[in-house]
Amino acid sequence: MYPRAERILTTHSGSLPRPPRFLSLVLAREAGEPVDEAQFTDEVGAAVRETVRLQADAGVDVLNDGEMSKPSYATYVKDRLTGFGGEGSIQEVAASVMGLEEYPDFAEKMAQTMASAATIRFTSCDGPVRYAGQTAVQSDIDTLKGKHSDPHATCGLSVVLVGEGCRFAY
């Protein structure tokens, strides 16, 4: 990293907005619809390149891929870990958010999010948990490494968030 930095370094964690055209491709893939994998890979690369550029332009010190290739930070646990084969729903995720009547603007935004997330497959833990995403994480690393122009840039990836957006039935 930066030895003896004179300031607090900045980064972020989690999903950043995906380009609308690419988001429809991500959601189609998540829904099990046929998706051209070469097109998907190209679109991931373009989305990561733009996301990294915007972070660098904003002065973010530790750049991130913004989880561009994933439908939601809360759902790709099923793709990286075993034991998450059960079904969950956006309603179960939303039930954990209480007191929205005091925040009508946020409540409206949450309702819009829930409507757009109807096709995302939420999961539940239904068995022993083990890591199984070596190939996928290597692809994320390779994509991020290839999408920034500064060879000295510090980059990092968000990690799958177990327990966020899923229920435990095991």
mmCIF file of C-alpha atoms in Angstrom:
data_model
loop_
_atom_site.group_PDB
_atom_site.id
_atom_site.type_symbol
_atom_site.label_atom_id
_atom_site.label_comp_id
_atom_site.label_asym_id
_atom_site.label_seq_id
_atom_site.Cartn_x
_atom_site.Cartn_y
_atom_site.Cartn_z
ATOM 1 C CA MET A 1 0.000 0.000 0.000
ATOM 2 C CA TYR A 2 1.134 3.548 0.655
ATOM 3 C CA PRO A 3 3.894 3.597 3.269
ATOM 4 C CA ARG A 4 3.531 6.397 5.804
ATOM 5 C CA ALA A 5 0.558 8.078 4.145
ATOM 6 C CA GLU A 6 -0.031 11.629 5.343
ATOM 7 C CA ARG A 7 -3.790 11.245 5.212
ATOM 8 C CA ILE A 8 -6.536 8.685 5.664
ATOM 9 C CA LEU A 9 -6.829 6.584 2.522
ATOM 10 C CA THR A 10 -10.230 6.120 0.900
ATOM 11 C CA THR A 11 -11.999 3.140 -0.610
ATOM 12 C CA HIS A 12 -15.473 1.661 -0.636
ATOM 13 C CA SER A 13 -16.943 -1.759 -0.277
ATOM 14 C CA GLY A 14 -19.762 -3.358 -2.174
ATOM 15 C CA SER A 15 -21.806 -2.884 -5.287
ATOM 16 C CA LEU A 16 -21.768 0.236 -7.386
ATOM 17 C CA PRO A 17 -24.448 1.053 -9.969
ATOM 18 C CA ARG A 18 -24.165 -0.958 -13.156
ATOM 19 C CA PRO A 19 -24.719 0.609 -16.569
ATOM 20 C CA PRO A 20 -28.421 0.041 -17.450
ATOM 21 C CA ARG A 21 -27.686 -1.974 -20.608
ATOM 22 C CA PHE A 22 -25.289 -4.205 -18.711
ATOM 23 C CA LEU A 23 -27.613 -4.570 -15.705
ATOM 24 C CA SER A 24 -30.257 -6.162 -17.928
ATOM 25 C CA LEU A 25 -27.634 -8.701 -19.069
ATOM 26 C CA VAL A 26 -26.616 -9.462 -15.452
ATOM 27 C CA LEU A 27 -30.250 -9.937 -14.420
ATOM 28 C CA ALA A 28 -30.979 -12.148 -17.432
ATOM 29 C CA ARG A 29 -28.000 -14.348 -16.571
ATOM 30 C CA GLU A 30 -29.104 -14.530 -12.937
ATOM 31 C CA ALA A 31 -32.608 -15.570 -14.045
ATOM 32 C CA GLY A 32 -31.086 -18.489 -15.956
ATOM 33 C CA GLU A 33 -31.777 -17.024 -19.375
ATOM 34 C CA PRO A 34 -29.242 -17.819 -22.116
ATOM 35 C CA VAL A 35 -26.560 -15.141 -22.297
ATOM 36 C CA ASP A 36 -23.692 -14.928 -24.768
ATOM 37 C CA GLU A 37 -20.694 -15.475 -22.449
ATOM 38 C CA ALA A 38 -18.264 -13.616 -24.736
ATOM 39 C CA GLN A 39 -20.594 -10.600 -24.750
ATOM 40 C CA PHE A 40 -21.010 -10.870 -20.977
ATOM 41 C CA THR A 41 -17.223 -10.950 -20.464
ATOM 42 C CA ASP A 42 -16.755 -7.931 -22.761
ATOM 43 C CA GLU A 43 -19.508 -6.005 -20.978
ATOM 44 C CA VAL A 44 -18.046 -6.851 -17.540
ATOM 45 C CA GLY A 45 -14.690 -5.536 -18.710
ATOM 46 C CA ALA A 46 -16.195 -2.299 -20.022
ATOM 47 C CA ALA A 47 -18.241 -1.779 -16.845
ATOM 48 C CA VAL A 48 -15.233 -2.433 -14.581
ATOM 49 C CA ARG A 49 -13.031 -0.127 -16.679
ATOM 50 C CA GLU A 50 -15.565 2.724 -16.344
ATOM 51 C CA THR A 51 -16.145 2.045 -12.639
ATOM 52 C CA VAL A 52 -12.416 2.073 -11.903
ATOM 53 C CA ARG A 53 -11.927 5.258 -13.956
ATOM 54 C CA LEU A 54 -14.700 7.049 -12.067
ATOM 55 C CA GLN A 55 -13.223 6.010 -8.715
ATOM 56 C CA ALA A 56 -9.743 7.175 -9.728
ATOM 57 C CA ASP A 57 -11.148 10.492 -11.025
ATOM 58 C CA ALA A 58 -12.925 10.954 -7.677
ATOM 59 C CA GLY A 59 -9.658 10.411 -5.783
ATOM 60 C CA VAL A 60 -10.440 6.983 -4.328
ATOM 61 C CA ASP A 61 -7.133 5.461 -3.200
ATOM 62 C CA VAL A 62 -7.978 1.752 -3.218
ATOM 63 C CA LEU A 63 -9.920 0.945 -6.382
ATOM 64 C CA ASN A 64 -12.598 -1.754 -6.578
ATOM 65 C CA ASP A 65 -14.513 -3.503 -9.375
ATOM 66 C CA GLY A 66 -17.826 -2.408 -7.852
ATOM 67 C CA GLU A 67 -19.046 -6.023 -8.088
ATOM 68 C CA MET A 68 -20.051 -5.335 -11.693
ATOM 69 C CA SER A 69 -20.367 -9.003 -12.678
ATOM 70 C CA LYS A 70 -22.705 -9.876 -9.814
ATOM 71 C CA PRO A 71 -26.462 -9.299 -9.587
ATOM 72 C CA SER A 72 -26.258 -8.115 -5.964
ATOM 73 C CA TYR A 73 -23.728 -8.073 -3.167
ATOM 74 C CA ALA A 74 -26.217 -10.079 -1.143
ATOM 75 C CA THR A 75 -26.825 -12.944 -3.539
ATOM 76 C CA TYR A 76 -23.637 -14.221 -5.099
ATOM 77 C CA VAL A 77 -22.850 -16.183 -1.934
ATOM 78 C CA LYS A 78 -24.537 -19.109 -3.730
ATOM 79 C CA ASP A 79 -21.926 -18.871 -6.494
ATOM 80 C CA ARG A 80 -18.880 -18.756 -4.210
ATOM 81 C CA LEU A 81 -19.786 -21.021 -1.282
ATOM 82 C CA THR A 82 -21.437 -24.406 -0.938
ATOM 83 C CA GLY A 83 -24.383 -24.815 1.404
ATOM 84 C CA PHE A 84 -26.533 -22.036 -0.052
ATOM 85 C CA GLY A 85 -28.959 -23.938 -2.250
ATOM 86 C CA GLY A 86 -32.196 -23.039 -0.506
ATOM 87 C CA GLU A 87 -34.559 -20.362 -1.724
ATOM 88 C CA GLY A 88 -35.091 -16.961 -0.186
ATOM 89 C CA SER A 89 -36.853 -13.798 -1.336
ATOM 90 C CA ILE A 90 -36.520 -10.045 -1.488
ATOM 91 C CA GLN A 91 -39.395 -9.850 0.989
ATOM 92 C CA GLU A 92 -37.296 -11.734 3.570
ATOM 93 C CA VAL A 93 -34.417 -9.335 2.970
ATOM 94 C CA ALA A 94 -36.683 -6.280 3.227
ATOM 95 C CA ALA A 95 -38.304 -7.578 6.416
ATOM 96 C CA SER A 96 -35.032 -6.882 8.199
ATOM 97 C CA VAL A 97 -35.434 -3.141 7.501
ATOM 98 C CA MET A 98 -37.806 -1.595 10.039
ATOM 99 C CA GLY A 99 -39.184 1.876 10.655
ATOM 100 C CA LEU A 100 -39.416 3.034 7.041
ATOM 101 C CA GLU A 101 -42.579 5.042 7.723
ATOM 102 C CA GLU A 102 -40.312 7.741 9.174
ATOM 103 C CA TYR A 103 -38.353 7.863 5.906
ATOM 104 C CA PRO A 104 -40.873 8.045 3.037
ATOM 105 C CA ASP A 105 -38.265 8.881 0.381
ATOM 106 C CA PHE A 106 -36.180 5.870 1.352
ATOM 107 C CA ALA A 107 -39.315 3.688 1.589
ATOM 108 C CA GLU A 108 -40.210 4.624 -1.996
ATOM 109 C CA LYS A 109 -36.673 3.873 -3.198
ATOM 110 C CA MET A 110 -36.762 0.541 -1.338
ATOM 111 C CA ALA A 111 -40.062 -0.354 -3.049
ATOM 112 C CA GLN A 112 -38.487 0.380 -6.450
ATOM 113 C CA THR A 113 -35.486 -1.739 -5.555
ATOM 114 C CA MET A 114 -37.683 -4.608 -4.443
ATOM 115 C CA ALA A 115 -39.599 -4.489 -7.722
ATOM 116 C CA SER A 116 -36.405 -4.590 -9.795
ATOM 117 C CA ALA A 117 -34.953 -7.327 -7.572
ATOM 118 C CA ALA A 118 -37.878 -9.688 -8.110
ATOM 119 C CA THR A 119 -35.820 -11.739 -10.609
ATOM 120 C CA ILE A 120 -32.752 -12.000 -8.353
ATOM 121 C CA ARG A 121 -32.462 -15.390 -6.658
ATOM 122 C CA PHE A 122 -31.958 -14.930 -2.944
ATOM 123 C CA THR A 123 -30.780 -17.974 -1.034
ATOM 124 C CA SER A 124 -30.844 -19.703 2.278
ATOM 125 C CA CYS A 125 -28.138 -21.725 3.952
ATOM 126 C CA ASP A 126 -29.208 -25.353 3.774
ATOM 127 C CA GLY A 127 -25.972 -27.261 4.287
ATOM 128 C CA PRO A 128 -22.306 -27.158 5.290
ATOM 129 C CA VAL A 129 -20.450 -24.061 4.065
ATOM 130 C CA ARG A 130 -17.214 -24.384 2.091
ATOM 131 C CA TYR A 131 -15.483 -22.064 -0.369
ATOM 132 C CA ALA A 132 -15.981 -23.106 -3.988
ATOM 133 C CA GLY A 133 -15.408 -19.928 -5.992
ATOM 134 C CA GLN A 134 -11.721 -20.096 -6.894
ATOM 135 C CA THR A 135 -12.299 -19.790 -10.645
ATOM 136 C CA ALA A 136 -14.799 -16.946 -10.259
ATOM 137 C CA VAL A 137 -12.607 -14.915 -7.908
ATOM 138 C CA GLN A 138 -9.590 -15.398 -10.201
ATOM 139 C CA SER A 139 -11.699 -14.051 -13.056
ATOM 140 C CA ASP A 140 -12.641 -11.020 -10.911
ATOM 141 C CA ILE A 141 -8.958 -10.435 -10.091
ATOM 142 C CA ASP A 142 -7.870 -10.735 -13.717
ATOM 143 C CA THR A 143 -10.623 -8.379 -14.883
ATOM 144 C CA LEU A 144 -9.789 -5.751 -12.269
ATOM 145 C CA LYS A 145 -6.041 -5.978 -12.934
ATOM 146 C CA GLY A 146 -6.595 -5.419 -16.638
ATOM 147 C CA LYS A 147 -8.933 -2.449 -16.352
ATOM 148 C CA HIS A 148 -6.920 0.329 -14.778
ATOM 149 C CA SER A 149 -4.161 2.317 -16.436
ATOM 150 C CA ASP A 150 -1.939 2.955 -13.405
ATOM 151 C CA PRO A 151 0.369 -0.031 -12.809
ATOM 152 C CA HIS A 152 1.004 1.262 -9.279
ATOM 153 C CA ALA A 153 -2.676 1.581 -8.353
ATOM 154 C CA THR A 154 -3.846 -0.232 -5.262
ATOM 155 C CA CYS A 155 -6.889 -2.382 -5.922
ATOM 156 C CA GLY A 156 -9.080 -4.628 -3.843
ATOM 157 C CA LEU A 157 -12.183 -6.764 -4.184
ATOM 158 C CA SER A 158 -15.206 -6.889 -1.944
ATOM 159 C CA VAL A 159 -15.867 -10.267 -0.395
ATOM 160 C CA VAL A 160 -19.024 -12.308 -0.440
ATOM 161 C CA LEU A 161 -21.165 -11.349 2.528
ATOM 162 C CA VAL A 162 -22.500 -14.443 4.249
ATOM 163 C CA GLY A 163 -25.775 -13.780 6.006
ATOM 164 C CA GLU A 164 -26.709 -10.658 4.097
ATOM 165 C CA GLY A 165 -29.768 -11.328 1.996
ATOM 166 C CA CYS A 166 -30.241 -14.952 3.000
ATOM 167 C CA ARG A 167 -31.798 -16.967 5.766
ATOM 168 C CA PHE A 168 -30.285 -19.885 7.625
ATOM 169 C CA ALA A 169 -32.210 -23.151 7.568
ATOM 170 C CA TYR A 170 -29.325 -25.495 8.303
#
